[in-house]
Amino acid sequence: MSPQPVRCLIALSCALLSTAGAARAELALPPAPTDADYREVNRAAAELGQLLFYDPILSGNREVSCGTCHHPRFGTGDGLSLPLGDGGRGLGPDRVADPENPPEQRVPRNAQGLFNLGAHEFTVLFHDGRIEVDPARPGGLRTPLDTDMVTGFDSLLSAQSMFPVLSPDEMAGHYAENEIAAAVRMGRLTGPGGGWDLIARRVAEIPAYAEAFAAVYDDIDTPEQIDFADVSNAIASFIEFEWRSDTAPFDLWRRGEAELSPEAEAGARIFYGWSGCSECHAGTFQTDHGFHATGEVQIGPGKARRFEDHARDPGRFGVTGHAEDLYAFRTPSLRNVALTAPYGHAGAFADLEAYVAAHSGTTRAFDSYEVARAVLPDLPVDDLRILASTEDRAAVEAARVDMRPLSGEELRLILAFLHSLTDPVSVTGRLGVPESVPSGLAVPK
């Protein structure tokens, strides 16, 4: 690049920063997180949860752990657009279908990051918000099981951990392959002999786990007293401890402990200023925890019900049944967003710059989309079926919330700001990946 364009870019950045600095008091910049924003974590429970998180004993066929799809190497995701759970081999973008027992379908939604889920303000989880804190419900939670949901959870995050282990595509496997998947197929989830109980019995039968639970929890003295809510409580403690993220450069800047680069600060002024990004990505963790229909590119199997034949994902509508919730998805937190690719509820974009451009309206996402932007290991399924359907595509695209397109320089500055949300402490983790787990099964590394 010649000196003249370089000088122009620097001048523009400085001008944006200068203008933003003059309006500093007018911008609603969020505070950095403090200890008060988080639940307290029992370190011993977190250490027990670390082992359970990475132990395939929780999956039907003893092949998949929580860490398979939520691994620190891939920003607590799996690096894939849509996960391959049971029936996959390998880790991250190298994961492939097992030729001897391939998955029937991809998991229909992108594996979300796990950062800051121990913060009090996270009261709704999953892309569609199908579990959330609700004091009016038994146990204080609303879940797809409603009154049949078991109790004994320390947090919403603990309740969330109950569901992937019973999903055939994620961890449970096919009903003909193991007793847990068979129980799920027959609708036996709770109570003695239910899916959760069967997993808990597996864990309790391992002496090291039985001893650890008795040491950590005062109400557990014998292996028979361990239930899956205890397992999920320990896993939640680990997630809360391991991936608390509050020491990113942006946090240090907000605390007055360090400076941001001129580009990142200019990007922050755009993000929290005229761009409108912070209308949804609001607050300490860059999320309003709400649901918005932004016309996301849809790929993969979608979320059709058993009697439907389409590849759409109705999003929040599938939970509420309200027309205004069609194709609306929960606003994700942007902490460590530079590391959590691919992006979107269906993971359609592996590149952050391309995703932000499409999301902001800088490019018409559907018109310019190419499947090469996704990360999809080979599987004999039609991942682009919805894009070939004019009716389906139009329905999803019509839900778009229009935003002001960004210029190339504005996009560059916002990306610099987004990179300032990367926290080196939470990325490396505090306990890390264990060398081994009590079951003796292989740890995903």
CSV table of C-alpha atoms in Angstrom, one decimal:
chain,number,residue,atom,x,y,z
A,1,MET,CA,0.0,0.0,0.0
A,2,SER,CA,1.3,3.4,-0.9
A,3,PRO,CA,2.0,6.0,1.9
A,4,GLN,CA,-1.0,8.2,0.8
A,5,PRO,CA,-3.7,5.7,1.5
A,6,VAL,CA,-2.1,4.7,4.8
A,7,ARG,CA,-2.1,8.3,5.9
A,8,CYS,CA,-5.8,8.6,4.9
A,9,LEU,CA,-6.7,5.6,7.0
A,10,ILE,CA,-4.8,6.9,10.0
A,11,ALA,CA,-6.4,10.3,9.6
A,12,LEU,CA,-9.9,8.8,9.4
A,13,SER,CA,-9.3,6.7,12.5
A,14,CYS,CA,-8.0,9.7,14.4
A,15,ALA,CA,-10.9,11.8,13.3
A,16,LEU,CA,-13.4,9.2,14.4
A,17,LEU,CA,-11.6,8.8,17.7
A,18,SER,CA,-11.4,12.6,18.3
A,19,THR,CA,-15.1,13.0,17.5
A,20,ALA,CA,-16.0,10.1,19.8
A,21,GLY,CA,-13.8,11.4,22.5
A,22,ALA,CA,-15.6,14.8,22.4
A,23,ALA,CA,-18.9,12.9,22.9
A,24,ARG,CA,-17.6,10.5,25.5
A,25,ALA,CA,-20.1,11.6,28.1
A,26,GLU,CA,-23.0,11.1,25.7
A,27,LEU,CA,-22.3,7.5,24.9
A,28,ALA,CA,-23.8,4.7,27.1
A,29,LEU,CA,-20.6,2.7,27.5
A,30,PRO,CA,-21.1,-0.3,29.8
A,31,PRO,CA,-19.2,-0.8,33.1
A,32,ALA,CA,-16.6,-3.6,33.4
A,33,PRO,CA,-17.9,-6.7,35.3
A,34,THR,CA,-17.3,-6.9,39.0
A,35,ASP,CA,-17.4,-9.8,41.5
A,36,ALA,CA,-21.0,-8.7,42.3
A,37,ASP,CA,-22.1,-9.7,38.8
A,38,TYR,CA,-21.3,-13.4,39.4
A,39,ARG,CA,-22.4,-16.2,41.6
A,40,GLU,CA,-19.9,-17.5,44.0
A,41,VAL,CA,-18.3,-20.8,43.0
A,42,ASN,CA,-17.2,-23.7,45.2
A,43,ARG,CA,-13.7,-24.5,43.9
A,44,ALA,CA,-14.0,-28.2,44.9
A,45,ALA,CA,-17.3,-28.5,43.0
A,46,ALA,CA,-15.7,-26.9,40.0
A,47,GLU,CA,-12.8,-29.4,40.1
A,48,LEU,CA,-15.3,-32.3,40.2
A,49,GLY,CA,-17.2,-30.6,37.3
A,50,GLN,CA,-14.1,-30.4,35.3
A,51,LEU,CA,-13.7,-34.2,35.2
A,52,LEU,CA,-17.4,-34.7,34.4
A,53,PHE,CA,-17.4,-32.1,31.7
A,54,TYR,CA,-14.6,-33.9,29.8
A,55,ASP,CA,-15.8,-37.5,30.6
A,56,PRO,CA,-17.6,-39.4,27.8
A,57,ILE,CA,-19.3,-41.6,30.5
A,58,LEU,CA,-22.2,-39.1,30.3
A,59,SER,CA,-23.0,-40.0,26.7
A,60,GLY,CA,-25.1,-43.0,25.7
A,61,ASN,CA,-22.3,-44.7,23.7
A,62,ARG,CA,-19.5,-43.4,26.0
A,63,GLU,CA,-18.0,-41.6,23.1
A,64,VAL,CA,-19.0,-37.9,23.4
A,65,SER,CA,-18.4,-35.5,26.3
A,66,CYS,CA,-19.5,-31.9,26.9
A,67,GLY,CA,-16.0,-31.0,25.9
A,68,THR,CA,-16.5,-32.5,22.4
A,69,CYS,CA,-18.7,-29.6,21.3
A,70,HIS,CA,-17.5,-27.0,23.8
A,71,HIS,CA,-13.7,-27.1,23.8
A,72,PRO,CA,-11.3,-24.3,24.8
A,73,ARG,CA,-9.3,-24.9,21.6
A,74,PHE,CA,-12.3,-23.5,19.7
A,75,GLY,CA,-13.5,-20.7,21.9
A,76,THR,CA,-15.7,-23.2,24.0
A,77,GLY,CA,-17.4,-24.2,20.8
A,78,ASP,CA,-16.4,-26.9,18.3
A,79,GLY,CA,-15.2,-24.8,15.3
A,80,LEU,CA,-18.0,-26.3,13.2
A,81,SER,CA,-21.0,-24.6,11.7
A,82,LEU,CA,-23.3,-27.4,12.9
A,83,PRO,CA,-22.0,-30.0,15.4
A,84,LEU,CA,-21.5,-33.7,14.8
A,85,GLY,CA,-22.3,-35.3,18.1
A,86,ASP,CA,-22.9,-39.0,18.5
A,87,GLY,CA,-21.5,-40.8,15.5
A,88,GLY,CA,-18.6,-38.4,15.0
A,89,ARG,CA,-14.9,-38.9,15.3
A,90,GLY,CA,-12.2,-36.4,16.0
A,91,LEU,CA,-12.3,-32.9,17.4
A,92,GLY,CA,-13.1,-29.4,16.1
A,93,PRO,CA,-13.0,-28.8,12.3
A,94,ASP,CA,-11.2,-32.2,12.0
A,95,ARG,CA,-14.3,-34.0,13.2
A,96,VAL,CA,-15.8,-36.4,10.7
A,97,ALA,CA,-18.7,-38.9,10.6
A,98,ASP,CA,-17.8,-42.4,11.7
A,99,PRO,CA,-18.2,-44.5,8.6
A,100,GLU,CA,-19.2,-47.5,10.7
A,101,ASN,CA,-22.0,-45.6,12.5
A,102,PRO,CA,-22.6,-42.2,10.9
A,103,PRO,CA,-25.0,-39.6,12.4
A,104,GLU,CA,-28.4,-39.4,10.7
A,105,GLN,CA,-28.2,-35.6,10.7
A,106,ARG,CA,-26.2,-32.7,11.9
A,107,VAL,CA,-27.1,-31.0,15.2
A,108,PRO,CA,-29.4,-28.3,13.9
A,109,ARG,CA,-27.9,-25.3,15.7
A,110,ASN,CA,-24.4,-23.9,16.2
A,111,ALA,CA,-22.6,-24.8,19.5
A,112,GLN,CA,-22.7,-21.7,21.6
A,113,GLY,CA,-19.8,-20.3,23.7
A,114,LEU,CA,-19.8,-20.8,27.4
A,115,PHE,CA,-18.3,-17.5,28.7
A,116,ASN,CA,-19.7,-15.7,31.7
A,117,LEU,CA,-22.7,-18.1,32.2
A,118,GLY,CA,-22.2,-17.7,35.9
A,119,ALA,CA,-23.2,-14.1,35.8
A,120,HIS,CA,-26.5,-13.3,37.5
A,121,GLU,CA,-28.0,-11.6,34.4
A,122,PHE,CA,-28.0,-14.8,32.3
A,123,THR,CA,-31.6,-15.9,33.1
A,124,VAL,CA,-32.4,-17.4,29.7
A,125,LEU,CA,-30.4,-19.9,27.7
A,126,PHE,CA,-30.3,-21.8,24.3
A,127,HIS,CA,-30.7,-20.0,21.0
A,128,ASP,CA,-34.5,-20.1,21.4
A,129,GLY,CA,-34.6,-19.4,25.1
A,130,ARG,CA,-36.4,-22.6,25.9
A,131,ILE,CA,-35.2,-22.7,29.4
A,132,GLU,CA,-35.3,-19.6,31.6
A,133,VAL,CA,-35.7,-18.4,35.2
A,134,ASP,CA,-39.4,-18.2,36.1
A,135,PRO,CA,-40.2,-17.8,39.8
A,136,ALA,CA,-43.9,-18.7,39.0
A,137,ARG,CA,-42.9,-22.2,37.9
A,138,PRO,CA,-42.2,-25.2,40.1
A,139,GLY,CA,-38.5,-25.2,40.9
A,140,GLY,CA,-38.3,-21.6,39.6
A,141,LEU,CA,-37.5,-22.6,36.0
A,142,ARG,CA,-39.4,-22.9,32.7
A,143,THR,CA,-38.2,-25.8,30.6
A,144,PRO,CA,-39.6,-27.9,27.8
A,145,LEU,CA,-40.5,-30.5,30.4
A,146,ASP,CA,-42.6,-28.0,32.4
A,147,THR,CA,-43.9,-29.7,35.6
A,148,ASP,CA,-42.1,-32.9,34.8
A,149,MET,CA,-38.7,-31.3,35.2
A,150,VAL,CA,-36.7,-32.6,38.2
A,151,THR,CA,-35.6,-30.1,40.9
A,152,GLY,CA,-32.4,-29.6,42.9
A,153,PHE,CA,-30.6,-27.3,40.5
A,154,ASP,CA,-28.1,-24.7,41.9
A,155,SER,CA,-28.6,-22.5,38.8
A,156,LEU,CA,-30.2,-22.2,35.4
A,157,LEU,CA,-26.9,-23.3,33.9
A,158,SER,CA,-27.2,-26.5,35.8
A,159,ALA,CA,-30.7,-27.1,34.4
A,160,GLN,CA,-29.3,-26.4,30.9
A,161,SER,CA,-26.8,-29.2,31.3
A,162,MET,CA,-29.6,-31.7,31.7
A,163,PHE,CA,-30.7,-31.6,28.0
A,164,PRO,CA,-27.7,-32.3,25.7
A,165,VAL,CA,-27.1,-35.7,27.4
A,166,LEU,CA,-30.6,-36.9,26.3
A,167,SER,CA,-30.5,-35.6,22.8
A,168,PRO,CA,-30.0,-38.5,20.3
A,169,ASP,CA,-28.0,-36.3,17.9
A,170,GLU,CA,-25.8,-34.8,20.6
A,171,MET,CA,-24.9,-37.3,23.3
A,172,ALA,CA,-27.5,-40.0,23.8
A,173,GLY,CA,-27.2,-41.9,20.5
A,174,HIS,CA,-29.7,-44.2,18.7
A,175,TYR,CA,-32.2,-46.1,20.8
A,176,ALA,CA,-31.0,-49.5,19.5
A,177,GLU,CA,-27.4,-48.8,20.7
A,178,ASN,CA,-27.7,-48.2,24.5
A,179,GLU,CA,-30.0,-48.1,27.5
A,180,ILE,CA,-30.0,-44.3,27.8
A,181,ALA,CA,-31.1,-43.7,24.2
A,182,ALA,CA,-33.7,-46.5,24.6
A,183,ALA,CA,-35.2,-44.8,27.7
A,184,VAL,CA,-35.3,-41.5,25.9
A,185,ARG,CA,-37.1,-43.1,22.9
A,186,MET,CA,-39.7,-44.5,25.3
A,187,GLY,CA,-40.2,-41.1,27.0
A,188,ARG,CA,-38.6,-42.2,30.3
A,189,LEU,CA,-36.5,-39.1,31.2
A,190,THR,CA,-37.1,-38.7,34.9
A,191,GLY,CA,-37.5,-41.1,37.9
A,192,PRO,CA,-35.8,-44.4,38.5
A,193,GLY,CA,-34.8,-46.0,35.2
A,194,GLY,CA,-35.1,-42.8,33.3
A,195,GLY,CA,-32.4,-41.4,31.1
A,196,TRP,CA,-31.0,-39.0,33.7
A,197,ASP,CA,-31.1,-41.7,36.4
A,198,LEU,CA,-29.2,-44.2,34.2
A,199,ILE,CA,-26.4,-41.7,33.6
A,200,ALA,CA,-26.2,-40.9,37.3
A,201,ARG,CA,-25.9,-44.6,38.1
A,202,ARG,CA,-23.0,-44.9,35.7
A,203,VAL,CA,-21.2,-42.0,37.5
A,204,ALA,CA,-22.0,-43.3,41.0
A,205,GLU,CA,-20.6,-46.7,40.2
A,206,ILE,CA,-17.1,-45.2,39.7
A,207,PRO,CA,-15.5,-45.1,43.1
A,208,ALA,CA,-13.5,-41.9,42.4
A,209,TYR,CA,-16.7,-40.1,41.5
A,210,ALA,CA,-18.6,-41.5,44.5
A,211,GLU,CA,-15.9,-40.3,46.9
A,212,ALA,CA,-15.6,-36.9,45.2
A,213,PHE,CA,-19.4,-36.2,45.5
A,214,ALA,CA,-19.4,-37.2,49.1
A,215,ALA,CA,-16.5,-34.9,49.8
A,216,VAL,CA,-18.0,-31.9,47.9
A,217,TYR,CA,-21.7,-32.1,48.9
A,218,ASP,CA,-22.8,-32.4,52.5
A,219,ASP,CA,-26.1,-34.1,51.6
A,220,ILE,CA,-24.4,-37.0,49.8
A,221,ASP,CA,-23.0,-39.8,51.8
A,222,THR,CA,-23.5,-42.8,49.6
A,223,PRO,CA,-23.3,-43.5,45.8
A,224,GLU,CA,-27.0,-44.2,45.8
A,225,GLN,CA,-27.7,-40.6,46.7
A,226,ILE,CA,-26.1,-39.1,43.6
A,227,ASP,CA,-28.6,-38.0,41.0
A,228,PHE,CA,-28.1,-36.2,37.7
A,229,ALA,CA,-29.0,-32.8,39.2
A,230,ASP,CA,-25.8,-33.2,41.4
A,231,VAL,CA,-23.8,-34.1,38.3
A,232,SER,CA,-25.2,-31.0,36.4
A,233,ASN,CA,-24.6,-28.8,39.4
A,234,ALA,CA,-20.9,-29.8,39.4
A,235,ILE,CA,-20.6,-29.2,35.6
A,236,ALA,CA,-22.2,-25.8,36.0
A,237,SER,CA,-19.7,-24.9,38.7
A,238,PHE,CA,-16.9,-25.8,36.4
A,239,ILE,CA,-18.2,-23.7,33.5
A,240,GLU,CA,-18.8,-20.7,35.8
A,241,PHE,CA,-15.3,-20.9,37.2
A,242,GLU,CA,-13.4,-21.9,34.1
A,243,TRP,CA,-14.8,-19.4,31.6
A,244,ARG,CA,-15.5,-16.3,33.6
A,245,SER,CA,-14.4,-13.5,31.3
A,246,ASP,CA,-13.8,-10.1,32.8
A,247,THR,CA,-10.2,-9.1,32.1
A,248,ALA,CA,-10.3,-8.4,28.4
A,249,PRO,CA,-8.6,-5.2,27.1
A,250,PHE,CA,-12.0,-3.5,26.9
A,251,ASP,CA,-12.6,-4.3,30.6
A,252,LEU,CA,-9.2,-2.9,31.6
A,253,TRP,CA,-10.0,0.2,29.6
A,254,ARG,CA,-13.3,0.6,31.3
A,255,ARG,CA,-11.6,0.3,34.7
A,256,GLY,CA,-9.0,2.8,33.8
A,257,GLU,CA,-6.2,0.3,34.1
A,258,ALA,CA,-5.1,0.3,30.5
A,259,GLU,CA,-5.6,2.1,27.1
A,260,LEU,CA,-7.3,0.6,24.1
A,261,SER,CA,-5.7,0.9,20.7
A,262,PRO,CA,-6.9,3.9,18.8
A,263,GLU,CA,-8.7,1.6,16.3
A,264,ALA,CA,-10.4,-0.4,19.0
A,265,GLU,CA,-11.6,2.7,20.9
A,266,ALA,CA,-12.8,4.2,17.6
A,267,GLY,CA,-14.7,1.0,16.9
A,268,ALA,CA,-16.2,1.1,20.4
A,269,ARG,CA,-17.5,4.6,19.8
A,270,ILE,CA,-19.2,3.4,16.6
A,271,PHE,CA,-20.5,0.3,18.2
A,272,TYR,CA,-22.0,2.2,21.1
A,273,GLY,CA,-22.9,5.2,19.0
A,274,TRP,CA,-24.7,5.7,15.7
A,275,SER,CA,-24.4,2.2,14.4
A,276,GLY,CA,-27.2,0.8,16.6
A,277,CYS,CA,-25.2,-2.3,17.5
A,278,SER,CA,-25.6,-1.8,21.2
A,279,GLU,CA,-29.4,-1.6,21.0
A,280,CYS,CA,-29.3,-5.4,21.1
A,281,HIS,CA,-25.7,-6.0,22.2
A,282,ALA,CA,-26.2,-4.0,25.3
A,283,GLY,CA,-24.8,-4.1,28.8
A,284,THR,CA,-21.8,-5.5,30.5
A,285,PHE,CA,-21.7,-8.6,28.4
A,286,GLN,CA,-22.9,-7.1,25.1
A,287,THR,CA,-26.3,-8.7,25.1
A,288,ASP,CA,-29.8,-7.6,26.0
A,289,HIS,CA,-30.8,-11.3,26.4
A,290,GLY,CA,-33.7,-10.6,24.1
A,291,PHE,CA,-34.8,-12.2,20.8
A,292,HIS,CA,-34.6,-10.6,17.4
A,293,ALA,CA,-35.4,-11.7,13.9
A,294,THR,CA,-32.4,-10.5,11.8
A,295,GLY,CA,-32.8,-12.5,8.7
A,296,GLU,CA,-30.0,-14.9,9.5
A,297,VAL,CA,-28.8,-17.3,6.8
A,298,GLN,CA,-30.3,-20.7,7.4
A,299,ILE,CA,-28.4,-23.9,6.5
A,300,GLY,CA,-28.7,-27.5,7.8
A,301,PRO,CA,-31.7,-29.5,8.8
A,302,GLY,CA,-33.6,-26.7,10.6
A,303,LYS,CA,-36.1,-27.4,13.4
A,304,ALA,CA,-39.1,-28.9,11.7
A,305,ARG,CA,-41.5,-30.9,13.9
A,306,ARG,CA,-42.1,-34.5,13.2
A,307,PHE,CA,-45.1,-33.9,11.0
A,308,GLU,CA,-43.4,-31.1,9.0
A,309,ASP,CA,-41.2,-31.3,6.0
A,310,HIS,CA,-39.0,-28.2,5.7
A,311,ALA,CA,-35.6,-26.9,6.8
A,312,ARG,CA,-36.6,-23.7,8.4
A,313,ASP,CA,-35.7,-22.9,12.0
A,314,PRO,CA,-38.6,-20.9,13.6
A,315,GLY,CA,-36.4,-19.8,16.5
A,316,ARG,CA,-38.2,-18.3,19.5
A,317,PHE,CA,-41.6,-19.0,17.8
A,318,GLY,CA,-41.0,-22.7,18.5
A,319,VAL,CA,-41.1,-21.9,22.2
A,320,THR,CA,-43.8,-19.3,22.4
A,321,GLY,CA,-46.0,-19.8,19.4
A,322,HIS,CA,-46.3,-16.1,19.0
A,323,ALA,CA,-46.1,-14.8,15.4
A,324,GLU,CA,-43.8,-11.9,16.3
A,325,ASP,CA,-41.2,-14.5,17.4
A,326,LEU,CA,-40.8,-16.2,14.1
A,327,TYR,CA,-37.1,-16.5,13.2
A,328,ALA,CA,-36.1,-14.6,16.3
A,329,PHE,CA,-33.0,-15.8,18.2
A,330,ARG,CA,-31.4,-14.8,21.4
A,331,THR,CA,-28.8,-12.1,21.2
A,332,PRO,CA,-25.5,-13.7,21.9
A,333,SER,CA,-22.9,-12.2,24.2
A,334,LEU,CA,-19.9,-11.0,22.3
A,335,ARG,CA,-17.2,-11.9,24.9
A,336,ASN,CA,-14.3,-13.6,23.1
A,337,VAL,CA,-16.4,-13.4,19.9
A,338,ALA,CA,-13.2,-13.4,17.7
A,339,LEU,CA,-12.6,-17.0,18.9
A,340,THR,CA,-16.1,-18.5,18.7
A,341,ALA,CA,-16.5,-19.0,14.9
A,342,PRO,CA,-18.5,-20.0,13.1
A,343,TYR,CA,-21.3,-17.4,13.6
A,344,GLY,CA,-25.0,-17.3,13.5
A,345,HIS,CA,-27.5,-19.8,15.0
A,346,ALA,CA,-26.8,-22.1,12.1
A,347,GLY,CA,-23.1,-21.3,11.9
A,348,ALA,CA,-23.4,-20.1,8.3
A,349,PHE,CA,-20.3,-17.8,8.5
A,350,ALA,CA,-16.8,-19.0,9.5
A,351,ASP,CA,-15.3,-15.6,9.1
A,352,LEU,CA,-16.2,-12.8,11.6
A,353,GLU,CA,-15.7,-9.9,9.1
A,354,ALA,CA,-18.0,-11.6,6.6
A,355,TYR,CA,-20.6,-12.2,9.3
A,356,VAL,CA,-20.6,-8.7,10.7
A,357,ALA,CA,-20.9,-7.3,7.1
A,358,ALA,CA,-23.9,-9.5,6.4
A,359,HIS,CA,-25.5,-8.9,9.8
A,360,SER,CA,-25.2,-5.2,9.5
A,361,GLY,CA,-26.7,-5.1,6.1
A,362,THR,CA,-23.4,-4.2,4.4
A,363,THR,CA,-24.0,-7.2,2.1
A,364,ARG,CA,-27.3,-8.9,1.4
A,365,ALA,CA,-26.6,-12.1,3.2
A,366,PHE,CA,-28.9,-14.4,1.2
A,367,ASP,CA,-27.9,-12.9,-2.2
A,368,SER,CA,-24.2,-13.3,-1.7
A,369,TYR,CA,-24.1,-16.4,0.4
A,370,GLU,CA,-21.9,-19.4,-0.6
A,371,VAL,CA,-21.7,-22.6,1.4
A,372,ALA,CA,-17.9,-22.3,1.3
A,373,ARG,CA,-18.3,-19.8,4.1
A,374,ALA,CA,-19.5,-22.6,6.4
A,375,VAL,CA,-17.5,-25.4,8.1
A,376,LEU,CA,-19.4,-28.6,7.4
A,377,PRO,CA,-17.7,-32.0,7.5
A,378,ASP,CA,-18.9,-34.4,4.8
A,379,LEU,CA,-22.3,-36.0,5.5
A,380,PRO,CA,-24.8,-37.3,2.9
A,381,VAL,CA,-27.5,-34.7,3.7
A,382,ASP,CA,-28.8,-31.6,1.9
A,383,ASP,CA,-27.5,-28.7,3.9
A,384,LEU,CA,-28.7,-26.1,1.5
A,385,ARG,CA,-32.3,-27.3,1.0
A,386,ILE,CA,-33.8,-24.1,2.4
A,387,LEU,CA,-31.7,-21.9,0.1
A,388,ALA,CA,-33.1,-23.7,-2.9
A,389,SER,CA,-36.7,-23.0,-1.8
A,390,THR,CA,-37.8,-19.5,-2.9
A,391,GLU,CA,-40.7,-19.6,-0.4
A,392,ASP,CA,-38.7,-20.8,2.6
A,393,ARG,CA,-35.9,-18.4,1.9
A,394,ALA,CA,-38.2,-15.4,1.4
A,395,ALA,CA,-40.0,-16.2,4.7
A,396,VAL,CA,-36.8,-16.1,6.7
A,397,GLU,CA,-35.3,-13.1,4.9
A,398,ALA,CA,-38.5,-11.1,5.4
A,399,ALA,CA,-37.9,-11.1,9.2
A,400,ARG,CA,-34.8,-9.0,8.8
A,401,VAL,CA,-34.2,-6.1,11.1
A,402,ASP,CA,-32.6,-3.4,8.9
A,403,MET,CA,-29.5,-1.8,10.1
A,404,ARG,CA,-27.2,0.9,8.7
A,405,PRO,CA,-24.6,-0.6,6.4
A,406,LEU,CA,-21.0,0.0,7.4
A,407,SER,CA,-18.2,1.3,5.2
A,408,GLY,CA,-15.1,-0.7,4.9
A,409,GLU,CA,-13.3,1.5,7.4
A,410,GLU,CA,-16.1,1.4,9.8
A,411,LEU,CA,-16.2,-2.3,9.6
A,412,ARG,CA,-12.5,-2.5,10.2
A,413,LEU,CA,-12.8,-0.4,13.4
A,414,ILE,CA,-15.7,-2.4,14.8
A,415,LEU,CA,-13.7,-5.5,14.3
A,416,ALA,CA,-10.8,-4.0,16.2
A,417,PHE,CA,-13.3,-3.3,19.1
A,418,LEU,CA,-14.6,-6.9,18.9
A,419,HIS,CA,-11.1,-8.2,19.2
A,420,SER,CA,-10.7,-6.1,22.4
A,421,LEU,CA,-13.3,-8.3,24.0
A,422,THR,CA,-10.9,-11.3,23.9
A,423,ASP,CA,-9.8,-12.2,27.4
A,424,PRO,CA,-6.6,-14.2,27.6
A,425,VAL,CA,-7.4,-15.5,31.1
A,426,SER,CA,-10.7,-17.1,30.1
A,427,VAL,CA,-9.4,-18.3,26.8
A,428,THR,CA,-6.7,-20.4,28.4
A,429,GLY,CA,-9.0,-21.4,31.3
A,430,ARG,CA,-8.3,-21.8,34.9
A,431,LEU,CA,-8.3,-25.6,35.4
A,432,GLY,CA,-7.7,-26.7,31.8
A,433,VAL,CA,-8.3,-30.0,30.1
A,434,PRO,CA,-7.6,-33.0,32.4
A,435,GLU,CA,-5.1,-35.6,31.4
A,436,SER,CA,-7.5,-38.3,32.3
A,437,VAL,CA,-11.0,-38.9,33.8
A,438,PRO,CA,-12.2,-41.4,36.4
A,439,SER,CA,-14.0,-43.5,33.9
A,440,GLY,CA,-10.8,-44.2,32.0
A,441,LEU,CA,-12.4,-43.2,28.7
A,442,ALA,CA,-10.5,-41.0,26.2
A,443,VAL,CA,-10.5,-37.3,27.0
A,444,PRO,CA,-11.2,-35.0,23.9
A,445,LYS,CA,-7.9,-33.1,23.3
